[in-house]
Coordinates of C-alpha atoms and ligand atoms in Angstrom, one line a residue:
M1016 CA -21.9 15.0 -9.6
A1017 CA -18.6 15.4 -7.9
Q1018 CA -16.7 12.1 -7.1
N1019 CA -14.9 11.5 -4.2
K1020 CA -11.0 10.8 -4.3
L1021 CA -10.5 7.7 -2.4
L1022 CA -6.7 7.5 -3.5
E1023 CA -4.6 10.4 -4.6
V1024 CA -1.1 9.5 -6.1
M1025 CA 1.1 12.7 -6.4
N1026 CA 4.7 12.8 -8.2
L1027 CA 5.4 9.2 -6.9
K1028 CA 8.8 8.1 -7.3
K1029 CA 10.4 4.9 -6.6
Y1030 CA 14.2 4.6 -7.5
F1031 CA 16.3 1.4 -6.9
E1032 CA 19.8 1.9 -5.9
I1033 CA 22.5 0.4 -8.1
R1034 CA 25.8 -0.5 -6.5
G1035 CA 28.9 -1.2 -7.8
G1036 CA 32.8 -1.5 -7.1
L1037 CA 34.7 -3.0 -4.0
L1038 CA 33.0 -0.6 -1.7
K1039 CA 29.4 -1.2 -3.0
R1040 CA 28.9 2.5 -3.5
V1041 CA 25.6 3.9 -5.0
T1042 CA 26.5 4.2 -8.8
G1043 CA 23.1 4.8 -10.1
Y1044 CA 19.4 4.4 -10.0
V1045 CA 16.6 2.4 -11.5
K1046 CA 13.9 4.5 -11.9
A1047 CA 11.1 2.2 -11.6
V1048 CA 8.4 4.8 -11.0
D1049 CA 9.1 8.3 -11.8
D1050 CA 6.9 11.1 -11.0
V1051 CA 3.4 9.4 -11.5
S1052 CA 0.5 11.1 -10.6
F1053 CA -3.2 9.8 -10.5
S1054 CA -6.6 9.6 -8.5
V1055 CA -8.8 6.9 -7.9
Y1056 CA -12.4 7.7 -7.3
Q1057 CA -14.6 6.0 -4.8
G1058 CA -16.3 2.9 -6.2
E1059 CA -14.4 2.9 -9.6
T1060 CA -12.1 0.9 -11.1
L1061 CA -9.0 2.5 -12.5
G1062 CA -6.9 0.2 -14.8
I1063 CA -3.1 0.6 -14.9
V1064 CA -1.7 -1.0 -18.2
G1065 CA 1.6 -1.1 -20.0
E1066 CA 4.4 -3.7 -21.0
S1067 CA 6.4 -5.7 -18.7
G1068 CA 8.8 -3.5 -16.8
C1069 CA 7.0 -0.2 -17.3
G1070 CA 6.5 0.2 -13.4
K1071 CA 2.8 -0.5 -12.9
S1072 CA 3.3 -3.3 -10.5
T1073 CA 6.1 -1.4 -8.6
T1074 CA 3.5 1.5 -8.2
G1075 CA 1.0 -0.6 -6.7
R1076 CA 3.5 -2.0 -4.3
T1077 CA 4.7 1.6 -3.5
I1078 CA 1.4 2.8 -2.7
L1079 CA 1.0 0.3 0.0
R1080 CA 4.3 0.6 1.3
L1081 CA 5.6 -2.9 0.6
L1082 CA 8.0 -0.8 -1.2
E1083 CA 9.1 2.4 0.6
P1084 CA 8.6 5.5 -1.8
T1085 CA 11.5 7.5 -2.9
G1086 CA 9.4 10.6 -3.1
G1087 CA 5.8 11.8 -3.7
Q1088 CA 2.6 11.7 -1.7
V1089 CA 0.0 8.9 -1.5
C1090 CA -3.1 10.2 0.2
F1091 CA -5.7 7.5 1.0
D1092 CA -9.1 8.8 2.5
G1093 CA -7.5 11.9 3.3
V1094 CA -4.4 10.6 4.9
D1095 CA -0.8 10.8 3.6
L1096 CA 0.4 7.0 3.9
A1097 CA 4.2 8.0 3.5
K1098 CA 4.0 9.9 6.8
L1099 CA 2.5 7.1 8.8
S1100 CA 4.6 5.1 11.1
R1101 CA 5.2 1.3 10.4
E1102 CA 2.5 0.4 13.0
A1103 CA -0.1 2.9 11.6
M1104 CA 0.5 1.8 8.3
R1105 CA 0.0 -1.9 9.3
R1106 CA -3.5 -1.0 10.7
K1107 CA -4.2 1.0 7.6
R1108 CA -3.6 -1.8 5.5
K1109 CA -7.0 -3.2 6.6
D1110 CA -8.5 -0.7 4.1
I1111 CA -6.3 -1.4 1.3
Q1112 CA -5.6 -5.0 0.2
M1113 CA -3.9 -6.6 -2.5
V1114 CA -4.6 -9.5 -4.9
F1115 CA -1.7 -10.9 -6.5
Q1116 CA -1.0 -12.8 -9.7
D1117 CA -0.2 -16.0 -8.3
P1118 CA -2.1 -16.5 -4.8
Y1119 CA -0.4 -20.1 -4.6
A1120 CA 3.0 -18.9 -3.9
S1121 CA 1.7 -16.8 -0.8
L1122 CA -0.8 -19.5 0.4
N1123 CA 0.7 -21.8 3.1
P1124 CA 0.3 -25.4 1.9
R1125 CA 0.0 -26.6 5.7
R1126 CA -3.2 -24.7 6.3
T1127 CA -6.5 -25.0 5.4
V1128 CA -8.1 -22.4 3.1
A1129 CA -10.3 -21.2 5.7
D1130 CA -7.3 -21.0 8.2
I1131 CA -5.5 -18.7 5.7
I1132 CA -8.7 -16.5 4.8
G1133 CA -9.1 -15.6 8.6
E1134 CA -5.5 -15.6 9.3
A1135 CA -5.4 -11.6 9.5
L1136 CA -8.6 -11.3 11.7
P1137 CA -7.0 -11.6 15.0
A1138 CA -4.5 -8.8 14.4
H1139 CA -7.2 -6.7 13.6
G1140 CA -9.5 -7.2 16.7
V1141 CA -11.5 -10.4 15.8
S1142 CA -10.3 -13.1 18.0
D1143 CA -13.5 -15.0 19.2
K1144 CA -13.3 -18.5 17.1
Q1145 CA -17.1 -18.5 16.3
E1146 CA -17.0 -15.0 15.0
I1147 CA -13.8 -15.7 12.7
T1148 CA -15.6 -18.9 11.5
R1149 CA -18.7 -16.9 10.5
Q1150 CA -16.8 -14.3 8.8
V1151 CA -14.6 -16.7 7.0
N1152 CA -17.7 -18.8 5.9
E1153 CA -19.5 -15.6 4.7
T1154 CA -16.4 -14.5 2.5
L1155 CA -15.9 -18.2 1.1
E1156 CA -19.6 -18.0 -0.3
L1157 CA -19.3 -14.5 -1.3
C1158 CA -16.2 -15.2 -3.4
G1159 CA -18.3 -18.7 -5.0
L1160 CA -16.5 -21.0 -2.5
T1161 CA -18.1 -23.6 -0.3
V1162 CA -17.6 -23.9 3.6
E1163 CA -16.7 -27.4 2.6
Q1164 CA -13.9 -26.1 0.4
G1165 CA -12.6 -24.1 3.4
R1166 CA -11.6 -27.2 5.0
R1167 CA -9.3 -28.2 2.1
Y1168 CA -5.9 -27.4 1.4
P1169 CA -4.4 -25.1 -1.3
H1170 CA -3.1 -27.7 -3.5
E1171 CA -6.4 -29.0 -3.9
F1172 CA -7.7 -26.2 -5.9
S1173 CA -7.5 -25.3 -9.5
G1174 CA -5.8 -22.1 -10.4
G1175 CA -9.3 -20.0 -10.8
Q1176 CA -10.2 -21.5 -7.2
R1177 CA -7.0 -20.2 -5.8
Q1178 CA -7.7 -16.9 -7.2
R1179 CA -10.9 -16.8 -5.4
V1180 CA -9.3 -17.8 -2.2
G1181 CA -6.7 -15.1 -2.8
I1182 CA -9.7 -12.7 -3.3
A1183 CA -11.4 -14.0 -0.2
R1184 CA -8.3 -13.2 1.9
A1185 CA -8.1 -9.8 0.6
L1186 CA -11.7 -9.0 1.4
I1187 CA -11.9 -10.7 4.9
L1188 CA -11.0 -7.5 6.4
Q1189 CA -13.7 -5.5 4.6
P1190 CA -11.1 -3.1 2.6
K1191 CA -12.1 0.2 0.7
L1192 CA -9.5 -0.5 -2.0
I1193 CA -8.3 -3.2 -3.8
I1194 CA -4.9 -3.2 -5.5
A1195 CA -5.2 -6.5 -8.0
D1196 CA -2.0 -6.8 -9.7
E1197 CA -2.3 -9.0 -12.9
P1198 CA -4.9 -10.9 -11.1
V1199 CA -6.0 -12.9 -14.0
S1200 CA -2.7 -13.4 -16.2
A1201 CA -1.9 -16.6 -14.9
L1202 CA -5.2 -18.1 -15.9
D1203 CA -7.0 -19.7 -18.9
V1204 CA -9.2 -17.4 -21.0
S1205 CA -12.4 -18.9 -19.8
I1206 CA -11.4 -18.7 -16.1
Q1207 CA -10.1 -15.1 -16.2
A1208 CA -13.7 -14.0 -17.4
Q1209 CA -15.1 -15.7 -14.3
I1210 CA -12.7 -13.9 -12.1
I1211 CA -13.4 -10.5 -13.8
N1212 CA -16.9 -11.2 -13.3
L1213 CA -16.5 -12.0 -9.7
L1214 CA -14.6 -9.0 -9.1
Q1215 CA -17.4 -6.9 -10.8
D1216 CA -19.9 -8.6 -8.7
L1217 CA -18.1 -7.9 -5.3
Q1218 CA -17.7 -4.4 -6.6
A1219 CA -21.5 -3.9 -7.1
K1220 CA -22.4 -5.7 -3.8
L1221 CA -19.7 -4.1 -1.7
G1222 CA -19.1 -0.7 -3.0
L1223 CA -15.4 -1.7 -3.7
T1224 CA -12.7 0.6 -5.3
Y1225 CA -10.2 -1.4 -7.7
L1226 CA -6.8 -0.3 -9.0
F1227 CA -6.6 -3.1 -11.6
I1228 CA -3.0 -3.6 -13.0
S1229 CA -2.5 -5.6 -16.0
H1230 CA -0.4 -6.0 -19.5
D1231 CA -3.5 -7.1 -20.9
L1232 CA -5.4 -4.2 -22.8
S1233 CA -8.5 -6.2 -23.3
V1234 CA -8.8 -7.4 -19.9
V1235 CA -8.3 -3.7 -18.7
R1236 CA -11.0 -2.3 -21.0
H1237 CA -13.5 -5.0 -19.8
I1238 CA -13.4 -4.0 -16.3
S1239 CA -12.0 -0.2 -15.9
K1240 CA -14.0 3.1 -16.0
R1241 CA -10.8 5.0 -16.5
V1242 CA -7.2 3.8 -17.8
G1243 CA -3.7 5.0 -17.2
V1244 CA -1.1 4.0 -19.7
M1245 CA 2.7 3.6 -18.2
Y1246 CA 5.9 3.3 -20.1
L1247 CA 9.3 3.1 -18.5
G1248 CA 8.1 4.5 -15.1
R1249 CA 6.0 7.2 -16.3
M1250 CA 2.5 7.8 -17.0
M1251 CA 1.6 8.6 -20.6
E1252 CA -2.2 9.0 -21.1
L1253 CA -4.8 8.9 -18.7
G1254 CA -8.6 9.1 -18.9
S1255 CA -11.8 7.4 -19.4
A1256 CA -11.4 3.9 -21.0
E1257 CA -14.1 4.7 -23.6
Q1258 CA -12.2 7.7 -24.8
L1259 CA -8.7 6.3 -24.5
Y1260 CA -9.8 3.1 -26.4
A1261 CA -11.8 4.6 -29.2
N1262 CA -9.6 7.8 -29.8
P1263 CA -5.8 7.2 -28.2
R1264 CA -3.9 10.2 -28.4
H1265 CA -0.5 9.2 -27.1
P1266 CA 1.7 7.7 -29.8
Y1267 CA 2.8 4.7 -27.4
T1268 CA -0.9 4.1 -26.4
Q1269 CA -1.9 4.3 -30.4
A1270 CA 1.0 1.7 -30.9
L1271 CA -0.2 -0.7 -28.2
L1272 CA -4.2 -0.4 -29.1
S1273 CA -2.9 -0.9 -32.7
A1274 CA -1.8 -4.6 -31.8
I1275 CA -5.3 -5.8 -30.4
P1276 CA -7.8 -7.4 -32.8
L1277 CA -10.9 -5.3 -33.5
A1278 CA -14.4 -6.8 -32.7
D1279 CA -15.6 -5.9 -36.2
P1280 CA -14.0 -8.8 -38.5
L1281 CA -14.5 -6.3 -41.9
A1282 CA -13.0 -3.2 -39.8
K1283 CA -9.2 -2.6 -40.3
R1284 CA -6.7 -0.9 -38.3
E1285 CA -3.1 -0.3 -39.4
R1286 CA -0.7 -2.1 -37.1
I1287 CA 1.9 0.2 -35.8
I1288 CA 5.1 -1.7 -35.3
L1289 CA 7.7 0.0 -32.8
E1290 CA 11.3 0.1 -33.7
G1291 CA 14.0 -0.7 -31.3
D1292 CA 13.8 -1.8 -27.6
V1293 CA 12.5 -0.1 -24.3
P1294 CA 15.5 1.8 -23.0
S1295 CA 16.8 1.0 -19.6
P1296 CA 15.2 2.7 -16.9
A1297 CA 18.7 3.0 -15.0
N1298 CA 19.5 5.4 -17.9
P1299 CA 16.3 6.8 -19.4
P1300 CA 16.0 9.4 -22.5
Q1301 CA 16.7 13.0 -21.1
G1302 CA 13.4 14.1 -23.0
C1303 CA 10.5 12.1 -23.6
V1304 CA 11.2 8.5 -22.5
F1305 CA 9.6 7.1 -25.5
A1306 CA 11.4 9.4 -28.2
P1307 CA 13.8 6.8 -29.1
R1308 CA 10.9 4.5 -30.3
C1309 CA 8.3 7.2 -31.3
P1310 CA 7.1 7.6 -35.0
K1311 CA 6.4 11.0 -34.5
A1312 CA 9.2 12.3 -32.3
M1313 CA 10.3 15.8 -32.9
D1314 CA 13.6 17.7 -31.8
V1315 CA 11.9 18.9 -28.7
C1316 CA 11.1 15.7 -27.8
K1317 CA 14.7 14.4 -27.1
A1318 CA 15.4 17.6 -25.1
V1319 CA 12.5 18.3 -22.9
R1320 CA 10.3 15.9 -20.9
P1321 CA 6.7 16.5 -21.7
Q1322 CA 4.2 17.0 -18.8
M1323 CA 1.0 15.6 -18.8
T1324 CA -1.6 18.0 -20.2
S1325 CA -5.2 18.3 -19.6
F1326 CA -7.7 17.9 -22.6
T1327 CA -10.6 17.8 -20.3
N1328 CA -10.8 18.0 -16.4
D1329 CA -10.0 14.2 -16.4
Y1330 CA -8.2 13.5 -19.5
Q1331 CA -4.5 14.1 -19.7
V1332 CA -1.9 13.2 -22.2
A1333 CA 2.2 13.5 -21.8
C1334 CA 3.1 14.4 -25.1
H1335 CA 4.4 17.5 -26.8
L1336 CA 2.1 17.0 -29.7
Y1337 CA -0.8 18.3 -27.4
S1338 CA 1.5 20.7 -25.2
K1339 CA -0.3 24.1 -24.9
Ligands
SF4_334 FE1 6.5 11.1 -29.4 FE2 7.5 13.5 -28.9 FE3 4.9 13.0 -27.9 FE4 7.2 11.9 -27.0 S1 6.5 13.7 -26.9 S2 5.4 10.7 -27.7 S3 8.4 11.5 -28.7 S4 5.7 13.1 -30.2

């Protein structure tokens, strides 16, 4: 059955200017996101995984235009977000909400949780107080919080409860897509599982679509139907979670996965230790960005940047080992 693409990201770029000298002229660019393409289908969870600094969070923020893209297209529900005016984009954000790693940083300590959750409703056409209260209470309960908890302040909540508030705040506008950026990274493992279960329950109940960004391969595997692996601002491998975890093709994905423990205590997997550091995104290698650390690098890798190659309709790898 054909699936609907809710989000289509095409050749997305986000470069940050580097300025130097007395006149603060532009002397270069940090290529945080460089030519990244992927789609997210209606009702699925696409996980984006990679080490810190790989550009995954910048990708999420650029999709929402919290950061303006340097190039590329972001089509959401058939609309190119990059072409929308600021006002039209503000209205569109009703449909795309973000859940952050540390909701506490963005929760106003002087407002009750119910006020925080309902804050966005008047700007989107709901101004009746009773209706705001009804929607807030319904959303609190949906997220496993009580109406009474809604009368409390953020400092009275644990980390897991605060993340529930963050999710409730994202849900109140009934979005179609949620971009969750490291939503459980700051939580204890047992609480992480509760929040992941909550996100999965909400997806089943409300038909939500998630773009789930995390550095944690195990968490991403648990929640995602498909997974994209990023390195130094570029997408390295993208496909079904089942295939990617069972049979990773890209040398970088192979190295990442070799570091996570196997469920079977008798099974053995050789750990691939990567040499060297991640190069600077201000001066990425000319060919394959992974070449300086890749145990399988060939001459061509240093000169020519590999493009995403499709294995099947929906499985792609950017590596010369698989170039046709
Ligand atoms: Fe390694 Fe070359 Fe593939 Fe890059 S293109 S991952 S350097 S084999």
